[in-house]
Short mmCIF file of N, CA and C in Angstrom, two decimals:
data_model
loop_
_atom_site.label_atom_id
_atom_site.label_comp_id
_atom_site.label_asym_id
_atom_site.label_seq_id
_atom_site.Cartn_x
_atom_site.Cartn_y
_atom_site.Cartn_z
N MET A 21 -15.72 -3.85 -0.85
CA MET A 21 -15.21 -4.27 -2.14
C MET A 21 -15.28 -3.10 -3.12
N ILE A 22 -14.21 -2.95 -3.85
CA ILE A 22 -14.14 -1.89 -4.86
C ILE A 22 -14.74 -2.42 -6.15
N THR A 23 -15.59 -1.59 -6.75
CA THR A 23 -16.28 -1.99 -7.98
C THR A 23 -15.97 -1.01 -9.11
N LYS A 24 -16.28 -1.42 -10.32
CA LYS A 24 -15.99 -0.61 -11.51
C LYS A 24 -16.77 0.69 -11.54
N GLU A 25 -17.86 0.78 -10.80
CA GLU A 25 -18.69 1.98 -10.79
C GLU A 25 -18.15 3.08 -9.89
N MET A 26 -17.19 2.73 -9.03
CA MET A 26 -16.66 3.71 -8.08
C MET A 26 -15.72 4.68 -8.80
N LYS A 27 -15.70 5.91 -8.33
CA LYS A 27 -14.81 6.93 -8.89
C LYS A 27 -13.43 6.81 -8.24
N VAL A 28 -12.41 7.22 -8.98
CA VAL A 28 -11.04 7.16 -8.49
C VAL A 28 -10.92 7.90 -7.16
N LEU A 29 -11.45 9.11 -7.08
CA LEU A 29 -11.39 9.90 -5.86
C LEU A 29 -12.02 9.17 -4.69
N GLU A 30 -13.18 8.59 -4.90
CA GLU A 30 -13.88 7.85 -3.84
C GLU A 30 -13.01 6.71 -3.33
N VAL A 31 -12.42 5.96 -4.23
CA VAL A 31 -11.58 4.83 -3.83
C VAL A 31 -10.37 5.31 -3.03
N MET A 32 -9.72 6.35 -3.52
CA MET A 32 -8.53 6.85 -2.82
C MET A 32 -8.86 7.41 -1.44
N GLU A 33 -10.00 8.06 -1.31
CA GLU A 33 -10.38 8.61 -0.01
C GLU A 33 -10.80 7.52 0.98
N ARG A 34 -11.60 6.58 0.51
CA ARG A 34 -12.12 5.54 1.41
C ARG A 34 -11.08 4.48 1.73
N TYR A 35 -10.17 4.23 0.80
CA TYR A 35 -9.20 3.14 0.95
C TYR A 35 -7.79 3.65 0.68
N PRO A 36 -7.16 4.30 1.65
CA PRO A 36 -5.83 4.87 1.44
C PRO A 36 -4.79 3.85 0.97
N ALA A 37 -4.96 2.59 1.29
CA ALA A 37 -4.00 1.56 0.86
C ALA A 37 -3.98 1.39 -0.65
N THR A 38 -4.94 1.96 -1.36
CA THR A 38 -4.97 1.83 -2.82
C THR A 38 -4.09 2.87 -3.53
N ARG A 39 -3.65 3.86 -2.82
CA ARG A 39 -2.88 4.93 -3.47
C ARG A 39 -1.63 4.40 -4.17
N PRO A 40 -0.86 3.50 -3.55
CA PRO A 40 0.30 2.96 -4.26
C PRO A 40 -0.09 2.17 -5.52
N VAL A 41 -1.25 1.56 -5.51
CA VAL A 41 -1.72 0.83 -6.69
C VAL A 41 -1.93 1.81 -7.84
N PHE A 42 -2.59 2.92 -7.56
CA PHE A 42 -2.80 3.93 -8.59
C PHE A 42 -1.47 4.48 -9.10
N GLU A 43 -0.51 4.68 -8.19
CA GLU A 43 0.81 5.17 -8.61
C GLU A 43 1.49 4.17 -9.53
N THR A 44 1.45 2.90 -9.18
CA THR A 44 2.08 1.86 -9.99
C THR A 44 1.43 1.78 -11.36
N TRP A 45 0.11 1.76 -11.39
CA TRP A 45 -0.60 1.71 -12.69
C TRP A 45 -0.32 2.97 -13.50
N GLY A 46 -0.26 4.11 -12.84
CA GLY A 46 0.02 5.35 -13.54
C GLY A 46 1.40 5.34 -14.18
N LEU A 47 2.39 4.84 -13.46
CA LEU A 47 3.74 4.74 -14.02
C LEU A 47 3.75 3.80 -15.22
N ARG A 48 3.03 2.69 -15.10
CA ARG A 48 2.99 1.71 -16.18
C ARG A 48 2.37 2.31 -17.44
N TYR A 49 1.36 3.17 -17.26
CA TYR A 49 0.65 3.74 -18.41
C TYR A 49 1.02 5.20 -18.67
N ARG A 50 2.05 5.68 -17.97
CA ARG A 50 2.59 7.03 -18.16
C ARG A 50 1.52 8.12 -18.01
N VAL A 51 0.79 8.03 -16.92
CA VAL A 51 -0.25 9.02 -16.65
C VAL A 51 -0.37 9.22 -15.14
N CYS A 52 -0.62 10.44 -14.73
CA CYS A 52 -0.91 10.71 -13.33
C CYS A 52 -2.41 10.49 -13.16
N ILE A 53 -2.77 9.36 -12.61
CA ILE A 53 -4.19 9.02 -12.49
C ILE A 53 -4.94 10.05 -11.64
N PRO A 54 -4.44 10.43 -10.46
CA PRO A 54 -5.16 11.45 -9.70
C PRO A 54 -5.26 12.79 -10.43
N CYS A 55 -4.25 13.12 -11.22
CA CYS A 55 -4.27 14.40 -11.94
C CYS A 55 -5.28 14.41 -13.08
N ASN A 56 -5.40 13.30 -13.77
CA ASN A 56 -6.17 13.26 -15.01
C ASN A 56 -7.50 12.53 -14.94
N SER A 57 -7.69 11.70 -13.92
CA SER A 57 -8.88 10.84 -13.92
C SER A 57 -9.59 10.77 -12.57
N LEU A 58 -9.39 11.77 -11.75
CA LEU A 58 -9.92 11.75 -10.39
C LEU A 58 -11.42 11.55 -10.32
N PHE A 59 -12.15 12.10 -11.29
CA PHE A 59 -13.60 12.03 -11.25
C PHE A 59 -14.18 10.98 -12.19
N ASP A 60 -13.29 10.17 -12.78
CA ASP A 60 -13.73 9.06 -13.63
C ASP A 60 -14.05 7.85 -12.77
N THR A 61 -14.97 7.03 -13.26
CA THR A 61 -15.15 5.73 -12.62
C THR A 61 -13.95 4.87 -12.99
N LEU A 62 -13.77 3.78 -12.26
CA LEU A 62 -12.67 2.87 -12.59
C LEU A 62 -12.87 2.27 -13.97
N GLU A 63 -14.11 2.03 -14.34
CA GLU A 63 -14.41 1.51 -15.67
C GLU A 63 -13.99 2.52 -16.75
N GLU A 64 -14.31 3.80 -16.54
CA GLU A 64 -13.93 4.84 -17.50
C GLU A 64 -12.40 4.97 -17.57
N LEU A 65 -11.76 4.94 -16.42
CA LEU A 65 -10.30 5.02 -16.38
C LEU A 65 -9.69 3.91 -17.22
N ALA A 66 -10.12 2.68 -16.97
CA ALA A 66 -9.56 1.54 -17.69
C ALA A 66 -9.82 1.64 -19.19
N ARG A 67 -11.03 1.98 -19.55
CA ARG A 67 -11.38 2.08 -20.97
C ARG A 67 -10.59 3.20 -21.66
N ASN A 68 -10.51 4.36 -21.03
CA ASN A 68 -9.84 5.51 -21.63
C ASN A 68 -8.33 5.34 -21.74
N ARG A 69 -7.75 4.53 -20.88
CA ARG A 69 -6.29 4.37 -20.85
C ARG A 69 -5.82 3.01 -21.40
N GLY A 70 -6.77 2.17 -21.84
CA GLY A 70 -6.39 0.87 -22.37
C GLY A 70 -5.89 -0.09 -21.31
N MET A 71 -6.38 0.07 -20.10
CA MET A 71 -5.98 -0.78 -18.97
C MET A 71 -6.92 -1.97 -18.86
N SER A 72 -6.44 -3.02 -18.24
CA SER A 72 -7.28 -4.17 -17.94
C SER A 72 -8.10 -3.85 -16.69
N LEU A 73 -9.39 -3.69 -16.84
CA LEU A 73 -10.25 -3.38 -15.70
C LEU A 73 -10.20 -4.49 -14.67
N ASP A 74 -10.24 -5.73 -15.10
CA ASP A 74 -10.23 -6.85 -14.16
C ASP A 74 -8.95 -6.87 -13.33
N LYS A 75 -7.81 -6.62 -13.97
CA LYS A 75 -6.54 -6.61 -13.24
C LYS A 75 -6.45 -5.42 -12.29
N LEU A 76 -6.92 -4.27 -12.75
CA LEU A 76 -6.92 -3.09 -11.89
C LEU A 76 -7.77 -3.33 -10.65
N LEU A 77 -8.98 -3.84 -10.83
CA LEU A 77 -9.86 -4.12 -9.69
C LEU A 77 -9.23 -5.15 -8.76
N ALA A 78 -8.61 -6.16 -9.32
CA ALA A 78 -7.96 -7.19 -8.49
C ALA A 78 -6.84 -6.57 -7.65
N ASP A 79 -6.02 -5.73 -8.26
CA ASP A 79 -4.93 -5.08 -7.53
C ASP A 79 -5.47 -4.16 -6.43
N LEU A 80 -6.50 -3.39 -6.75
CA LEU A 80 -7.08 -2.49 -5.75
C LEU A 80 -7.69 -3.26 -4.59
N ASN A 81 -8.45 -4.30 -4.89
CA ASN A 81 -9.08 -5.08 -3.83
C ASN A 81 -8.06 -5.86 -3.01
N ARG A 82 -6.97 -6.28 -3.63
CA ARG A 82 -5.90 -6.95 -2.89
C ARG A 82 -5.26 -5.97 -1.91
N ALA A 83 -5.06 -4.74 -2.33
CA ALA A 83 -4.49 -3.72 -1.45
C ALA A 83 -5.41 -3.44 -0.27
N VAL A 84 -6.70 -3.41 -0.53
CA VAL A 84 -7.67 -3.18 0.55
C VAL A 84 -7.63 -4.33 1.54
N ALA A 85 -7.54 -5.54 1.04
CA ALA A 85 -7.55 -6.72 1.92
C ALA A 85 -6.29 -6.82 2.77
N SER A 86 -5.20 -6.23 2.32
CA SER A 86 -3.94 -6.42 3.02
C SER A 86 -3.44 -5.20 3.79
N GLY A 87 -4.16 -4.08 3.70
CA GLY A 87 -3.63 -2.86 4.31
C GLY A 87 -4.56 -2.20 5.28
N SER A 88 -4.10 -1.07 5.79
CA SER A 88 -4.94 -0.20 6.61
C SER A 88 -5.76 0.63 5.64
N ASN A 89 -7.04 0.31 5.54
CA ASN A 89 -7.79 0.73 4.37
C ASN A 89 -8.78 1.85 4.53
N THR A 90 -9.28 2.09 5.67
CA THR A 90 -10.30 3.12 5.76
C THR A 90 -9.74 4.36 6.43
N CYS A 91 -10.13 5.47 5.91
CA CYS A 91 -9.68 6.72 6.53
C CYS A 91 -10.53 6.96 7.78
N PRO A 92 -9.98 7.64 8.76
CA PRO A 92 -10.73 7.87 10.00
C PRO A 92 -12.04 8.63 9.79
N ARG A 93 -12.07 9.53 8.80
CA ARG A 93 -13.29 10.31 8.54
C ARG A 93 -14.38 9.46 7.93
N CYS A 94 -13.99 8.47 7.10
CA CYS A 94 -14.98 7.73 6.32
C CYS A 94 -15.71 6.67 7.13
N ARG A 95 -15.01 6.05 8.04
CA ARG A 95 -15.60 4.98 8.85
C ARG A 95 -16.30 3.94 8.01
N GLY A 96 -15.69 3.51 6.93
CA GLY A 96 -16.33 2.52 6.10
C GLY A 96 -15.46 1.99 5.13
#
């Protein structure tokens, strides 16, 4: 489960299925999330960009539940 304390980079590396979610949210808020917030926690990202943290977490966790989510290196 993805939590607000996790960093953007950590989520993207551990759960590749979340990358399209970050792209969609980035387009909606006109920001390249990986470019500008890679080392922020999800909570910091949401607060700094005026995003709904609850909706972001829901979208990310939905992507994890429905996709191929773990990278071969991470095993987790």
